[in-house]
Every structure is written in C-alpha cells, then in structure tokens.
Short mmCIF file of C-alpha atoms in Angstrom, two decimals:
data_model
loop_
_atom_site.label_atom_id
_atom_site.label_comp_id
_atom_site.label_asym_id
_atom_site.label_seq_id
_atom_site.Cartn_x
_atom_site.Cartn_y
_atom_site.Cartn_z
CA LYS A 2 92.25 95.32 141.29
CA ASN A 3 95.01 94.79 138.78
CA ILE A 4 94.09 95.83 135.26
CA PRO A 5 96.29 94.60 132.42
CA GLY A 6 97.61 97.33 130.16
CA ILE A 7 100.02 97.88 127.33
CA SER A 8 102.91 100.29 127.47
CA ILE A 9 104.16 101.46 124.09
CA LYS A 10 107.69 102.84 123.90
CA SER A 11 108.44 104.60 120.64
CA ASP A 12 111.99 105.58 119.70
CA ILE A 13 113.52 106.90 116.51
CA GLU A 14 114.64 103.45 115.38
CA ASP A 15 113.02 101.30 118.02
CA PHE A 16 109.42 100.27 118.65
CA SER A 17 108.52 97.92 121.44
CA ILE A 18 105.32 97.01 123.25
CA ILE A 19 105.64 96.16 126.94
CA PRO A 20 102.68 94.59 128.73
CA PHE A 21 102.16 95.57 132.37
CA GLU A 22 99.57 95.55 135.14
CA GLN A 23 98.05 98.72 136.53
CA ASP A 24 97.05 98.90 140.18
CA VAL A 25 93.71 100.68 140.28
CA GLN A 26 91.83 101.29 143.51
#
C-alpha cells in the first residue's frame, strides 16, 4: 500500500517540505 509521508530538505538558507508517497509491502 502507498503510505503518505513528508520529506524534509534542510539547507543552510533553504527549508522546504516535500510530500511524497512511500511504497510499503
């Protein structure tokens, strides 16, 4: 099933949250 997740990318001057779906068996 696909489980929704949140990917957090942290940079020195940048901070963004990217939603994605994980494929878990």
